[in-house]
Tab-separated table of C-alpha atoms and ligand atoms in Angstrom:
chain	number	residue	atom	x	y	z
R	1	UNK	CA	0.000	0.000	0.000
R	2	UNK	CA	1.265	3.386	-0.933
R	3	UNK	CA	2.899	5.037	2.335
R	4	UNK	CA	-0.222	8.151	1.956
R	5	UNK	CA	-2.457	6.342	0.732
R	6	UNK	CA	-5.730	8.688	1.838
R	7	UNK	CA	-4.137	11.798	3.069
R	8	UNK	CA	-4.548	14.921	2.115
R	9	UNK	CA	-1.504	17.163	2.063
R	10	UNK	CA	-0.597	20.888	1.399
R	11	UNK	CA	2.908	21.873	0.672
R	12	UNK	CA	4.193	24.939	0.104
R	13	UNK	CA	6.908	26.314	-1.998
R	14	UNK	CA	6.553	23.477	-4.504
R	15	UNK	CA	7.042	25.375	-7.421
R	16	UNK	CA	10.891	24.248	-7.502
R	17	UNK	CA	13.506	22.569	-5.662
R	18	UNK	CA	12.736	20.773	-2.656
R	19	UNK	CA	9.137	21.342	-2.108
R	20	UNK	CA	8.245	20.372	-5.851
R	21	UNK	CA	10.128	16.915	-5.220
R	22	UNK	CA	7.908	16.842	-1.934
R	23	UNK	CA	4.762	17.278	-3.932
R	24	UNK	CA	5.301	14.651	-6.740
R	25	UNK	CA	6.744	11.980	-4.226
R	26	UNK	CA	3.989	12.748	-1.789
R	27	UNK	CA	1.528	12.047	-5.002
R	28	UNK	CA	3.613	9.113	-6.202
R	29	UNK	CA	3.146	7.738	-2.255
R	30	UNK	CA	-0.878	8.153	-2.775
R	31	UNK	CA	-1.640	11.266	-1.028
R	32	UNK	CA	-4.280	14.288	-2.339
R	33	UNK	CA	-1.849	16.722	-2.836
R	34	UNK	CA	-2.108	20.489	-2.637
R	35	UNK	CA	1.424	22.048	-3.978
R	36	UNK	CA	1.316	25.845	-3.490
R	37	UNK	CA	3.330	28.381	-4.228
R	38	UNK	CA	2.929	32.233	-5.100
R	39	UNK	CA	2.628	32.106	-8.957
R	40	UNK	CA	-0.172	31.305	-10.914
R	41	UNK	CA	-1.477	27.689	-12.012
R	42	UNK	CA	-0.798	28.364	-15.126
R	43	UNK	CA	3.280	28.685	-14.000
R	44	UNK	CA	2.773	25.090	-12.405
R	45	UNK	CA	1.814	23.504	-15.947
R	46	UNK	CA	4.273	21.079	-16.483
R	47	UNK	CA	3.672	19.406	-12.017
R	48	UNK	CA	2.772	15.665	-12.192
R	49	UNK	CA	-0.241	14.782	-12.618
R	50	UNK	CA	-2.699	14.311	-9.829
R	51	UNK	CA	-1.382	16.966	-8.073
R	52	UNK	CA	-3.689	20.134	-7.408
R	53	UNK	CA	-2.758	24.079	-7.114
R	54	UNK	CA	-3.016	26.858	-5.545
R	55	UNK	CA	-1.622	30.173	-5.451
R	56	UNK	CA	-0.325	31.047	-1.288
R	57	UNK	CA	2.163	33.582	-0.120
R	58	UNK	CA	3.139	31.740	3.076
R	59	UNK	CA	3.469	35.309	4.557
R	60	UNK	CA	-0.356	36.143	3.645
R	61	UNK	CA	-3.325	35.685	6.492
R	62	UNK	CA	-6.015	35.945	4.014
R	63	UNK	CA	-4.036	33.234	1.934
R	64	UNK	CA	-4.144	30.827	4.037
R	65	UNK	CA	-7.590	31.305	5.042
R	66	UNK	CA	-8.747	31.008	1.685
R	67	UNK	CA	-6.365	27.853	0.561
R	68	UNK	CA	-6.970	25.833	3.819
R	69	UNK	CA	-10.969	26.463	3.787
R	70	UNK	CA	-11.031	25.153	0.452
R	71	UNK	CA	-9.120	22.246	0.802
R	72	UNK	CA	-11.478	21.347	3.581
R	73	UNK	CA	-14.247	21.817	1.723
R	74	UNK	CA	-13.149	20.026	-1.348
R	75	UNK	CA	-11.623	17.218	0.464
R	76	UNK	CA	-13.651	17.384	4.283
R	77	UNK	CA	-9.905	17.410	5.966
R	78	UNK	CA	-6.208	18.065	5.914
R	79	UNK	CA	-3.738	15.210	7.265
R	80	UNK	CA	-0.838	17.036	6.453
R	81	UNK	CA	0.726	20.538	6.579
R	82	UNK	CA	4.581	20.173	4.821
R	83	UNK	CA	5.919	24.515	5.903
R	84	UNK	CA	8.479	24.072	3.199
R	85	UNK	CA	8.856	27.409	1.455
R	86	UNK	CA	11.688	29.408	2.370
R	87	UNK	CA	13.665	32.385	1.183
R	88	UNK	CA	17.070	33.226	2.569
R	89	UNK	CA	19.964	36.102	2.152
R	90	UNK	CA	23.530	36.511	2.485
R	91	UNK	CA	24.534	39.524	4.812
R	92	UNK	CA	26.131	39.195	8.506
R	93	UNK	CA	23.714	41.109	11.332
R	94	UNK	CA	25.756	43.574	10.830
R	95	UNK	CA	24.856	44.742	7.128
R	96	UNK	CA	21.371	43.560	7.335
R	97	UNK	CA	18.934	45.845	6.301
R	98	UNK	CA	15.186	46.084	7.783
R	99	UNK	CA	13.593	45.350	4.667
R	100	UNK	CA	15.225	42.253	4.174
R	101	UNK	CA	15.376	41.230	8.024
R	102	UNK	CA	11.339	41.487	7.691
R	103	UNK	CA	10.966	39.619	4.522
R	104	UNK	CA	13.073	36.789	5.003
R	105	UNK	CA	11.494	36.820	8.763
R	106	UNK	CA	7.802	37.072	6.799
R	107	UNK	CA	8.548	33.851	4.940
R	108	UNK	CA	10.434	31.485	6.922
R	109	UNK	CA	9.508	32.339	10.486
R	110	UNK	CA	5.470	34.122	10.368
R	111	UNK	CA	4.808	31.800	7.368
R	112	UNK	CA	5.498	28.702	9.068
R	113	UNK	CA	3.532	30.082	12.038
R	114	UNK	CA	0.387	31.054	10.186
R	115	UNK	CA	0.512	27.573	8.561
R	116	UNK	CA	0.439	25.650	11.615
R	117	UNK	CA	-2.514	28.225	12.335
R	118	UNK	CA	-4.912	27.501	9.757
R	119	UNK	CA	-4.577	23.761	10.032
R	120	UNK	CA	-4.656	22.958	13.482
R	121	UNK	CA	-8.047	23.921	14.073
R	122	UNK	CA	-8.830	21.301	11.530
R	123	UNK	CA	-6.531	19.340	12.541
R	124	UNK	CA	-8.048	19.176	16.065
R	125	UNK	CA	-11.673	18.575	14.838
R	126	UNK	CA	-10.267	15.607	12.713
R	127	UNK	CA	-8.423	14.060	15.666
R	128	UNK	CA	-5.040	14.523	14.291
R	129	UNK	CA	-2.419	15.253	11.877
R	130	UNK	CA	0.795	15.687	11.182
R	131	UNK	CA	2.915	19.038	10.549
R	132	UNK	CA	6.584	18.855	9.117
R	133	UNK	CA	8.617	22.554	9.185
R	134	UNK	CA	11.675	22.679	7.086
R	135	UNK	CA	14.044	23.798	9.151
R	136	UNK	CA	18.063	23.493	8.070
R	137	UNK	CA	21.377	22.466	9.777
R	138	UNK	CA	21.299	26.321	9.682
R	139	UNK	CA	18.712	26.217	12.303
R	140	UNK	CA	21.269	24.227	14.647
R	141	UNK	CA	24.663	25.374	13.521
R	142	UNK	CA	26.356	28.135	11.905
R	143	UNK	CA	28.266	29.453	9.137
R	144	UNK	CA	29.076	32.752	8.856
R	145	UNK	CA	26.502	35.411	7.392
R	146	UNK	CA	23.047	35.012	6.073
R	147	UNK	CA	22.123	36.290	9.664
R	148	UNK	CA	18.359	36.134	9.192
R	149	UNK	CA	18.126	32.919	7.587
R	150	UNK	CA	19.847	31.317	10.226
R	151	UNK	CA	17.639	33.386	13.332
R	152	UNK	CA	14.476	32.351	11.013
R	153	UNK	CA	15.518	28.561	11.075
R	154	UNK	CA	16.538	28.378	14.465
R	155	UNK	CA	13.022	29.551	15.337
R	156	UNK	CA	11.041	26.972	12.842
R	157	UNK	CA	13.194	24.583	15.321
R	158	UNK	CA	11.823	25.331	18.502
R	159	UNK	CA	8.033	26.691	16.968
R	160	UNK	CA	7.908	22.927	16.094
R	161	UNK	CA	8.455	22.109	19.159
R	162	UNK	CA	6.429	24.143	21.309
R	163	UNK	CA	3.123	23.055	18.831
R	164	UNK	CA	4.628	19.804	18.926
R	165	UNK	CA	3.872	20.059	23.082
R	166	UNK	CA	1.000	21.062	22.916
R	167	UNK	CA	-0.336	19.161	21.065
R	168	UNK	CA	0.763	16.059	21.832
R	169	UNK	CA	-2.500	14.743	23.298
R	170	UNK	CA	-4.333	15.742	20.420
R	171	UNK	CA	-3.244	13.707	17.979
R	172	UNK	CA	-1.035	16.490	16.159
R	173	UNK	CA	2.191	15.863	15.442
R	174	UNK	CA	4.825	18.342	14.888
R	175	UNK	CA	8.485	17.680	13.367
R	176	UNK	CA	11.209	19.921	12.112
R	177	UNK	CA	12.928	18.982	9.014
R	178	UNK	CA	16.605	20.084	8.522
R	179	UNK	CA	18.349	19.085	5.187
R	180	UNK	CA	21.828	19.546	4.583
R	181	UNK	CA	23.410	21.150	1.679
R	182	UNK	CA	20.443	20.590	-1.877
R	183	UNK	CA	20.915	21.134	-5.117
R	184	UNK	CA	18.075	22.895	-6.088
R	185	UNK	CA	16.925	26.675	-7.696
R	186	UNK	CA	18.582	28.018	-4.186
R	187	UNK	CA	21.402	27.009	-3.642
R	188	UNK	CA	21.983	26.815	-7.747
R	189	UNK	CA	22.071	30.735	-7.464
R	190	UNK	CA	24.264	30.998	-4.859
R	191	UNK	CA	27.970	32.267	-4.996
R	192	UNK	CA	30.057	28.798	-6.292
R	193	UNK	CA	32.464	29.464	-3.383
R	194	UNK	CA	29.635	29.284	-0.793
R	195	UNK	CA	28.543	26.238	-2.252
R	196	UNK	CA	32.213	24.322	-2.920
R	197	UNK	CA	32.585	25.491	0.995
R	198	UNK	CA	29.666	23.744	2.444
R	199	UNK	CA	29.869	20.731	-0.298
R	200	UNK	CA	33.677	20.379	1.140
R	201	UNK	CA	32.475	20.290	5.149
R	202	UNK	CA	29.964	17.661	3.844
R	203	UNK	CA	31.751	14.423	5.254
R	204	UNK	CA	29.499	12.824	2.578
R	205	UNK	CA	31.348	14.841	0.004
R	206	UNK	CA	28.245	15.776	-2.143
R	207	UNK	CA	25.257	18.067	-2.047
R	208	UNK	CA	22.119	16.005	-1.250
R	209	UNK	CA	19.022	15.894	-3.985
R	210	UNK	CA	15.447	17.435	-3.607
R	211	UNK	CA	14.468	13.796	-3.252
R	212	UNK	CA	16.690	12.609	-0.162
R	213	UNK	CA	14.793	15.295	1.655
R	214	UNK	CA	11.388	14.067	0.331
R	215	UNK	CA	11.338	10.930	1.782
R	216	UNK	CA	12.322	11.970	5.346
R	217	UNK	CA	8.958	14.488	4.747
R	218	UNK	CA	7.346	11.556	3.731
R	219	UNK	CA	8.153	9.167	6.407
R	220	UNK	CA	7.014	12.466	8.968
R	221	UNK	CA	4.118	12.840	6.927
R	222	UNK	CA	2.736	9.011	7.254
R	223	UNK	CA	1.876	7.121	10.227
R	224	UNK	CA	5.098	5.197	10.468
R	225	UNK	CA	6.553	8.172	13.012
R	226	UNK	CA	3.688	7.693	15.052
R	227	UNK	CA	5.202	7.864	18.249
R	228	UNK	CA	7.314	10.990	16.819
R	229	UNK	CA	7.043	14.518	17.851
R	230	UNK	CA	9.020	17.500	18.536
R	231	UNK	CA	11.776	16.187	16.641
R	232	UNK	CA	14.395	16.837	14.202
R	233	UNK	CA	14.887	14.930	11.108
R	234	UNK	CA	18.685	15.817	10.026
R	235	UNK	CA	19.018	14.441	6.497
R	236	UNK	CA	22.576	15.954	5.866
R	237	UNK	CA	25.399	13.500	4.207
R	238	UNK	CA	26.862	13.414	7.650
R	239	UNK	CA	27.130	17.704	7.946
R	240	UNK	CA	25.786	18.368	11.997
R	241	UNK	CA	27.283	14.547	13.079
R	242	UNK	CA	30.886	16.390	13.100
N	1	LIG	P1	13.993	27.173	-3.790
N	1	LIG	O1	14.461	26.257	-4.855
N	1	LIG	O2	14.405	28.597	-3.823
N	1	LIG	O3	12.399	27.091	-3.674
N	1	LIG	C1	11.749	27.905	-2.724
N	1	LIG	C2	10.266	27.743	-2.855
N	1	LIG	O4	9.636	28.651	-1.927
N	1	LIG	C3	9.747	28.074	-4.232
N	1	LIG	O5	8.742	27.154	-4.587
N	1	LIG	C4	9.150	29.460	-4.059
N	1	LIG	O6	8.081	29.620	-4.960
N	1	LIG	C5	8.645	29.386	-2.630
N	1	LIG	N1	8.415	30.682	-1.997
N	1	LIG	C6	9.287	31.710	-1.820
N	1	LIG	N2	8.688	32.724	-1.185
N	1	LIG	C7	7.405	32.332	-0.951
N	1	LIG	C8	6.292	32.917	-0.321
N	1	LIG	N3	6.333	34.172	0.194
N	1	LIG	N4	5.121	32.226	-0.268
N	1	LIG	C9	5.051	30.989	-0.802
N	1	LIG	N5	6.062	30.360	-1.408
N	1	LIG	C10	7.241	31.038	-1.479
N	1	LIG	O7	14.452	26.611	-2.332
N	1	LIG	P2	14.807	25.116	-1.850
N	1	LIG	O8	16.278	24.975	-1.866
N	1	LIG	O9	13.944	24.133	-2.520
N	1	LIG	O10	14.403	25.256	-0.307
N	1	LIG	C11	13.159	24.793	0.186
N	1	LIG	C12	13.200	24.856	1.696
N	1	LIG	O11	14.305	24.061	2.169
N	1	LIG	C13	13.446	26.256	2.239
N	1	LIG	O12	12.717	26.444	3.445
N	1	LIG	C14	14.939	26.269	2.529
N	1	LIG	O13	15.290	27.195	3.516
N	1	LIG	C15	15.122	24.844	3.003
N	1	LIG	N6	16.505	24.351	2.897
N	1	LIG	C16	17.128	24.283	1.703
N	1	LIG	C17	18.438	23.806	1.650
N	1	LIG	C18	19.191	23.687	0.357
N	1	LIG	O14	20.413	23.429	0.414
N	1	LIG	N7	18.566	23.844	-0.806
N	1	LIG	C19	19.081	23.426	2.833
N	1	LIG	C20	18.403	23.521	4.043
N	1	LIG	C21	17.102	23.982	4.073
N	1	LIG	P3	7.655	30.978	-5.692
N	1	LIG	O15	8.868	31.847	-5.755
N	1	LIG	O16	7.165	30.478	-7.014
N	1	LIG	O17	6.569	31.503	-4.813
């Protein structure tokens, strides 16, 4: 049997990279999928089949009002929330401007938190369900720079587990997903020298795919981690072991 076989599932930032590779395995594994993202359907032409749409800026109430209410209506539940979509930039705290301190805060940080929002109510009437935040080694260890990304990931770390708590009698699960180094869109556009750095402190020696990290979302997403929450799921060629 397929390992989501009858869930339902929104993930966001599956447009690219690592949260499109969550949507299509997620379908291939037998789940109703919902990939979302902030361009139009039409953008999203060329997804795998079976897998439904929607426009949502993570960073949007009225967005997720309007995607989650939807998707409840269309499909009388949600089983699974995947907060994937993430944005990130360069500068040390020290060069960091405002406006990009509050947008990279507005995606990664208050868009993981307004997820979690819109679905647990759901979630609660249901019985259950099961939230996965990507997080990053970033959100446990540093490198130096990118000074918002890594306060933004550290946070998705311990937001997951504070829902994760209270929740846990509820039958909501919450886990934190941190992948290592991924060659995807991101990290494509990144300086090579960043990139060669971190691939080089990889004791694995390679950067990971989209797909590597979709199965640890997958086994979060299913009922095999029953018994897991408030966790961390470190998929990282060896990178946080050191
Ligand atoms: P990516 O290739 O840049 O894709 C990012 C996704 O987020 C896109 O689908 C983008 O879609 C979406 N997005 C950006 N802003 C959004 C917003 N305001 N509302 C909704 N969607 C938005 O990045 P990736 O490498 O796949 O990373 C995915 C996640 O993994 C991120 O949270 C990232 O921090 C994390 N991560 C990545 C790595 C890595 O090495 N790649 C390592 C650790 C953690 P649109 O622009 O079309 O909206």
């Amino acid at each position: 049997m397929p390992r989501l076989a009858g869930k339902v599932a929104v993930v966001t930032g599956a447009s690219r990279g690592i949260g499109r590779s969550i949507a299509e395995v997620f379908a291939r594994e037998g789940a109703t999928v919902i990939a979302t993202s902030r361009g139009k359907a039409g953008d999203y032409a060329e997804i795998g089949s079976g897998i439904e749409y929607q426009q949502l800026d993570v960073s949007s109430v009225d967005d997720w009002a309007r995607v989650v209410d939807d998707v409840v209506t269309r499909h009388g539940r949600v089983d699974a929330l995947v907060n994937n979509a993430g944005i990130i930039t360069y500068e040390p705290a020290h060069e960091l401007g405002i406006d990009d301190w509050n947008r990279v805060v507005a995606v990664n940080q208050t868009g993981t938190w307004l997820g979690m929002r819109a679905v647990i109510p759901h979630m609660l009437a249901q019985g259950g369900g099961s939230i996965v935040n990507v997080s990053s080694i970033w959100g446990s260890a540093a490198v130096a720079g990118a000074h918002a990304y890594h306060a933004t990931k550290g946070a998705v770390r311990t937001m997951s587990k504070n829902v994760a708590i209270t929740h846990a009698r509820d039958g909501i699960r919450v886990n934190s997903l941190h992948p290592g180094f991924i060659a995807t869109p991101l990290t494509d556009a990144q300086d090579e020298d960043v990139n060669a750095y971190v691939v080089s402190q990889t004791p694995m020696g390679r950067p990971g795919l989209p797909e590597e990290i979709a199965y640890g979302a997958v086994y979060l997403a299913s009922d095999e981690s029953s018994f897991m929450t408030g966790s961390e799921l470190v998929i990282d060629g060896g990178y946080l072991a050191q």
